[in-house]
XYZ file of C-alpha atoms in Angstrom:
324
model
C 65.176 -11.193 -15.228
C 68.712 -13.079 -14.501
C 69.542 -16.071 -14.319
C 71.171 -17.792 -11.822
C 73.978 -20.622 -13.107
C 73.824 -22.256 -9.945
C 72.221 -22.417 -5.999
C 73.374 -23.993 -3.404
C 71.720 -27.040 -2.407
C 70.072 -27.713 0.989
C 73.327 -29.491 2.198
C 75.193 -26.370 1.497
C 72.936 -24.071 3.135
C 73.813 -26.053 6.237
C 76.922 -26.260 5.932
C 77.128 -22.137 5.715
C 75.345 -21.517 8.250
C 77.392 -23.559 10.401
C 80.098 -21.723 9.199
C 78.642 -18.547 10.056
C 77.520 -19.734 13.816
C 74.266 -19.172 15.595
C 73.292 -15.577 16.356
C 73.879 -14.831 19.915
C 70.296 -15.373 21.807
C 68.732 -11.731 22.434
C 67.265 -10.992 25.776
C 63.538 -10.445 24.267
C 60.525 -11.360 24.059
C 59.894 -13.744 21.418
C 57.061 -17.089 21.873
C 57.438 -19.752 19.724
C 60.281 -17.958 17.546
C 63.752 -19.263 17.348
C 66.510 -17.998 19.684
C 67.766 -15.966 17.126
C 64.760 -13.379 16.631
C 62.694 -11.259 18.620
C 58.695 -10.482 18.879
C 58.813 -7.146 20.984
C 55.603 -6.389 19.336
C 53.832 -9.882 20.132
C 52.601 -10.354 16.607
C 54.104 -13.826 16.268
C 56.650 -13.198 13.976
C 60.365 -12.283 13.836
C 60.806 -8.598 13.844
C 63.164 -6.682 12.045
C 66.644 -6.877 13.611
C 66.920 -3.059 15.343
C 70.793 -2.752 14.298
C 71.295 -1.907 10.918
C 73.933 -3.583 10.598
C 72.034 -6.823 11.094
C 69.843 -5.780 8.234
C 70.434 -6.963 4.496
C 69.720 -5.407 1.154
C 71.135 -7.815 -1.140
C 71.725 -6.860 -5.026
C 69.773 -10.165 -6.422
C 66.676 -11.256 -4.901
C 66.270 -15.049 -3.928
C 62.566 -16.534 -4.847
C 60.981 -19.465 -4.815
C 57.355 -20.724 -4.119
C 56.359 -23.595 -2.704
C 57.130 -27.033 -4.013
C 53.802 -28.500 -4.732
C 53.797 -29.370 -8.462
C 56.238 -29.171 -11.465
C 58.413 -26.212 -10.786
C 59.251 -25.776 -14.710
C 55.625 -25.324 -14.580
C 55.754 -22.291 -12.081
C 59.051 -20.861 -13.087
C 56.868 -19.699 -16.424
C 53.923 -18.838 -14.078
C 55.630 -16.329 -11.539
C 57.382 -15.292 -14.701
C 55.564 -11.560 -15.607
C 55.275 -11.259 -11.621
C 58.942 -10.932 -11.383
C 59.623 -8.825 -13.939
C 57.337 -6.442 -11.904
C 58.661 -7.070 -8.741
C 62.328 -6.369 -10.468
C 60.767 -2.520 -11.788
C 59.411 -1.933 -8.396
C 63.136 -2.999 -6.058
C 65.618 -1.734 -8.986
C 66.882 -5.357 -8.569
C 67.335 -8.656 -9.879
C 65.246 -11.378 -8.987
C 66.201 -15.163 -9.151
C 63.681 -17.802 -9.468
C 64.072 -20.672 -7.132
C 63.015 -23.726 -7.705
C 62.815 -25.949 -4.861
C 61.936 -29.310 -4.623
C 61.037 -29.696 -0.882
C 59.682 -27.880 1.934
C 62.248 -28.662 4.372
C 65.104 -27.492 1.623
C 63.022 -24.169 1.367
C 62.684 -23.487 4.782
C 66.510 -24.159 4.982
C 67.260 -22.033 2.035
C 65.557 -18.706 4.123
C 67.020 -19.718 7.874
C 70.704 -20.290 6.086
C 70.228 -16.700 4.353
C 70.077 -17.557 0.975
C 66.242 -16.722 0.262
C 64.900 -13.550 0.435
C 61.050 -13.528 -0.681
C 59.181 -16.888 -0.807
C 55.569 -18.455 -0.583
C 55.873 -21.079 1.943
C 52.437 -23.747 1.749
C 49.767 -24.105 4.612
C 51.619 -26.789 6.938
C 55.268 -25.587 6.747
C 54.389 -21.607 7.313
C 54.491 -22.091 11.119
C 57.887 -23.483 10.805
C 59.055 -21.151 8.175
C 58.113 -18.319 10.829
C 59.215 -19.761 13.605
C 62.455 -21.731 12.908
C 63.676 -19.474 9.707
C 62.206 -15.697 10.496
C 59.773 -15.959 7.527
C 57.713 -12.842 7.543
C 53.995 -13.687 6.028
C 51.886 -10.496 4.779
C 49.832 -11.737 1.741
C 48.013 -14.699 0.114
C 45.897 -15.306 -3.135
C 42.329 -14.965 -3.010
C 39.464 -14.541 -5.927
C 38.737 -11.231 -6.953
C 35.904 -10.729 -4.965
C 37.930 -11.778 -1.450
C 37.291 -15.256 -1.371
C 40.524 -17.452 -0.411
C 41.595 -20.846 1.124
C 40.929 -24.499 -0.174
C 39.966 -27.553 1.437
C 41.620 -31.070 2.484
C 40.019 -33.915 0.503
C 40.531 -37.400 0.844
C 40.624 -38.796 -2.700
C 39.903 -42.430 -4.196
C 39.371 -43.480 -7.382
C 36.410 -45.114 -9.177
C 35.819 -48.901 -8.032
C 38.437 -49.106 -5.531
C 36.172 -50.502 -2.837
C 36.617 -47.426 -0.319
C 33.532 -45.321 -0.286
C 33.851 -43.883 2.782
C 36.741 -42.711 5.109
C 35.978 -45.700 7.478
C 36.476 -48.056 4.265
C 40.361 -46.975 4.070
C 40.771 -49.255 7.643
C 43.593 -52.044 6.280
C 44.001 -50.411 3.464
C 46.570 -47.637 1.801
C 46.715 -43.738 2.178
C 49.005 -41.829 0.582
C 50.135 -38.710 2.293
C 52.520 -35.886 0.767
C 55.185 -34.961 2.882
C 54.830 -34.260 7.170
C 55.121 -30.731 6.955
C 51.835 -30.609 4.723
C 48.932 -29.267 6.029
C 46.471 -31.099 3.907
C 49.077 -33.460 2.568
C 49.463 -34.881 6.436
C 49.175 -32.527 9.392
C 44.988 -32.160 8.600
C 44.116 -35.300 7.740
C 46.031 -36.999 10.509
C 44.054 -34.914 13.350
C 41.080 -35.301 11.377
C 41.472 -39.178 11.137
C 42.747 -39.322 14.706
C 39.949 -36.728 16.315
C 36.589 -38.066 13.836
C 37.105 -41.276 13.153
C 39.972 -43.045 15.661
C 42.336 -44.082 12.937
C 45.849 -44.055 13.408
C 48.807 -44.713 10.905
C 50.233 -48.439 10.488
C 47.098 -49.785 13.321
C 44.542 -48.999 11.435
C 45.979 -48.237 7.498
C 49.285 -47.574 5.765
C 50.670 -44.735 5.148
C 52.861 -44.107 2.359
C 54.696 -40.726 1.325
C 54.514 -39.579 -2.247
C 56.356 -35.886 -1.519
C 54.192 -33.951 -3.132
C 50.448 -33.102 -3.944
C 50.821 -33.933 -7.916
C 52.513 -37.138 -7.118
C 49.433 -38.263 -4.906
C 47.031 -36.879 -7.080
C 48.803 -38.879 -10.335
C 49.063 -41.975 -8.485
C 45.059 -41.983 -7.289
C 44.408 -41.412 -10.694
C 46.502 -44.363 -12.082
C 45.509 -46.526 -9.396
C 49.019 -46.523 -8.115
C 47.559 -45.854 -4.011
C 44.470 -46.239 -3.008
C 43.374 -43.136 -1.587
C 45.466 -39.783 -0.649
C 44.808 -36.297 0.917
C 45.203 -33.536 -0.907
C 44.612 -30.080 -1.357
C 41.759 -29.789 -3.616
C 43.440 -26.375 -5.227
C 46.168 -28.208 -6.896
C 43.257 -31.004 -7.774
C 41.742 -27.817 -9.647
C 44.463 -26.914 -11.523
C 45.566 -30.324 -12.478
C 42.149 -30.849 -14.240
C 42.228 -27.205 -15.397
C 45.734 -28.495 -17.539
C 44.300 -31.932 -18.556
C 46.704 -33.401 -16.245
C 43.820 -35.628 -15.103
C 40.730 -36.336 -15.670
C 37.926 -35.364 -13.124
C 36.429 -38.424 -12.915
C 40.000 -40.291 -12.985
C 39.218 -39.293 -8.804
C 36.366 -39.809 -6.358
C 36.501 -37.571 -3.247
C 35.742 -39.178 0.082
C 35.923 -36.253 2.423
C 36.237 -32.280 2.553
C 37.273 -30.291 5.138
C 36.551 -26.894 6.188
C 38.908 -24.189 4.302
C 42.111 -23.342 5.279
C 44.302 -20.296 4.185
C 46.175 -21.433 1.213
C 50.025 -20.716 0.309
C 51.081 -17.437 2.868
C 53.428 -14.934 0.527
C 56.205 -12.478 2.392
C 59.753 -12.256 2.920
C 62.657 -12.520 5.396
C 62.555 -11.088 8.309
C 66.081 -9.442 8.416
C 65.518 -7.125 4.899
C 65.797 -3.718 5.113
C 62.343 -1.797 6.157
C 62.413 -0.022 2.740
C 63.095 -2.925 0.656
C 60.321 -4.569 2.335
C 57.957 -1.734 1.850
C 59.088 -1.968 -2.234
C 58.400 -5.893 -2.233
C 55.027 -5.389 0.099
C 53.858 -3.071 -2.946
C 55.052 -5.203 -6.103
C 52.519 -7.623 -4.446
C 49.646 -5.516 -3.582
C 50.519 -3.417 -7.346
C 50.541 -5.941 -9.150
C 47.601 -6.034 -12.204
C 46.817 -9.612 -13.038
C 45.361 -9.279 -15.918
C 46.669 -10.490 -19.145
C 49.641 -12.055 -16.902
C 51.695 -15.708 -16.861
C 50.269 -15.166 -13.213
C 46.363 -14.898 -14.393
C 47.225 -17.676 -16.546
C 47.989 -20.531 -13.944
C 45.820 -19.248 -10.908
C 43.033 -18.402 -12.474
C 42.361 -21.925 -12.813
C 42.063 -22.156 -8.774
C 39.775 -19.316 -9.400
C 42.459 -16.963 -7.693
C 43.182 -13.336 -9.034
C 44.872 -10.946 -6.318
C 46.683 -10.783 -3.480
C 45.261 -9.798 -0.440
C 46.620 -8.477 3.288
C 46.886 -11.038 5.669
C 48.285 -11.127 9.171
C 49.880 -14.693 10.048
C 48.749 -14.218 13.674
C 44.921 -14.459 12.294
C 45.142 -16.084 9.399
C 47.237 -19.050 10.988
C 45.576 -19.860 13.893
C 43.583 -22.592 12.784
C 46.987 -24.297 11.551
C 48.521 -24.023 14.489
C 46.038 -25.373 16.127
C 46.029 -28.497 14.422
C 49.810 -28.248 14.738
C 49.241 -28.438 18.478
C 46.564 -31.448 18.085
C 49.584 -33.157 16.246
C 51.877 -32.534 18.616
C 54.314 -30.577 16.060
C 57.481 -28.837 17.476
C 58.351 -25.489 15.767
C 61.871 -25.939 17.127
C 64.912 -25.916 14.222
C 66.668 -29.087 14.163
């Protein structure tokens, strides 16, 4: 697998797109999707552009997952995977490591990344503001998938209950989060009529590590997290379990949605579609880090289904899926 010397950072990715202009708006049907794509087949996400000469089948493939820990970490995880998924295209494949969602999301609208997995909160956006095309997520071996918000304290902090964080500190993750804000926030809001800065004060950490780390050093008070990056944490001796005390736990949510952009070629989708679903786990880099969340495949997914209770609490919330 090459290397790449350098990538353009999310400043740059603006700035070429604006240099390339916005797509001409297409008379066709298209929802919530961006001006620029269409949804003839109503399935909620940005088709395929019909003119082949809209399509792309670059020589290097662009990917990156999503930014929720150390990505030195996951660089050496996704390692084996994309020597695979190199065999299967014929073609090189970068790793990408980003270091926020909104700079992700930006990297795939501009053009500049081709295969990603986007987290729980930001995949609406990613489909509907940069023509992200979802088709796969982790799950155990025997079908079981998804994780769970928790609301995490730690050991003699005085909060034992969700109520108990009123005039007090929670640490969120970033606002395109599902678990690190958009969750909690309708949770808190709907359950318990708490808002931010009336009733407690938010603070932003950026990602789910940082919260996680700074519960366990006593550096906030309480945060909400996604309990699968909890898991591996422990799993690494990152922290210790009882370093955190959890509050509250949600139902379970789809976890981080895998797929590619929208405007590939159909048969260099079809080659990346089966490098995923190909793929043998065992005795991987892959196996090595996910196992830990107990996760060992990937399995088909439609975002349509899969996404609805997201975008449901996206509507509670009040989030736009318009590009800005």
């Amino acid at each position: 697998m090459k290397l790449m010397n350098t990538l353009l950072s999310g400043a740059a990715f603006a700035f070429a797109l604006s240099l390339a202009g916005p797509a001409a708006a297409q008379d066709c049907p298209r929802g919530d999707l961006d001006k620029r794509f269409c949804d003839v087949d109503g399935d909620l996400i940005a088709d395929t552009p019909t003119d082949p000469a809209d399509q792309v089948d670059p020589d290097t493939l662009i990917f990156a997952y999503t930014p929720v820990e150390d990505p030195a970490v996951y660089k050496e995880a996704w390692s084996d995977f994309l020597t695979h998924l190199e065999a299967e295209t014929g073609k090189s494949v970068v790793f990408f490591p980003v270091q926020n969602n909104a700079a992700q999301i930006e990297a795939m609208r501009s053009g500049r990344l081709h295969i990603a997995g986007f987290n729980t909160g930001s995949n609406p956006l990613a489909v509907n503001c940069a023509g992200f095309n979802p088709f796969t997520i982790m799950a155990s071996k025997d079908g079981n998938f998804g994780y769970e918000m928790e609301i995490i304290t730690y050991p003699g902090s005085g909060i034992e209950k969700v109520e108990d964080i009123k005039g007090k500190q929670l640490a969120f993750t970033s606002p395109t989060s599902n678990s690190g804000f958009k969750a909690p926030s309708a949770i808190l809001k709907g359950d318990f009529d708490m808002l931010p800065e009336r009733d407690f004060e938010p603070v932003y950490s950026g990602k789910h590590d940082n919260s996680i780390l700074g519960v366990a050093n006593k550096d906030y008070m309480a945060a909400s997290i996604a309990n699968s990056v909890k898991a591996r944490m422990i799993s690494r001796d990152v922290i210790n379990p009882d370093q955190v005390v959890t509050i509250y736990k949600s139902q379970t949510f789809p976890t981080t949605g895998f797929g590619t952009a929208h405007n590939l070629t159909p048969e260099l989708k079809e080659k990346i579609r089966n490098a995923f679903f190909n793929f043998e786990w065992e005795g991987t880099s892959l196996q090595a880090e996910f196992e830990k969340s107990n996760e060992g495949q990937f399995l088909p997914m439609t975002y349509q289904e899969f996404w609805e209770v997201i975008r449901k609490i996206d509507t509670a919330n009040g989030v736009s899926y318009a590009c800005e």
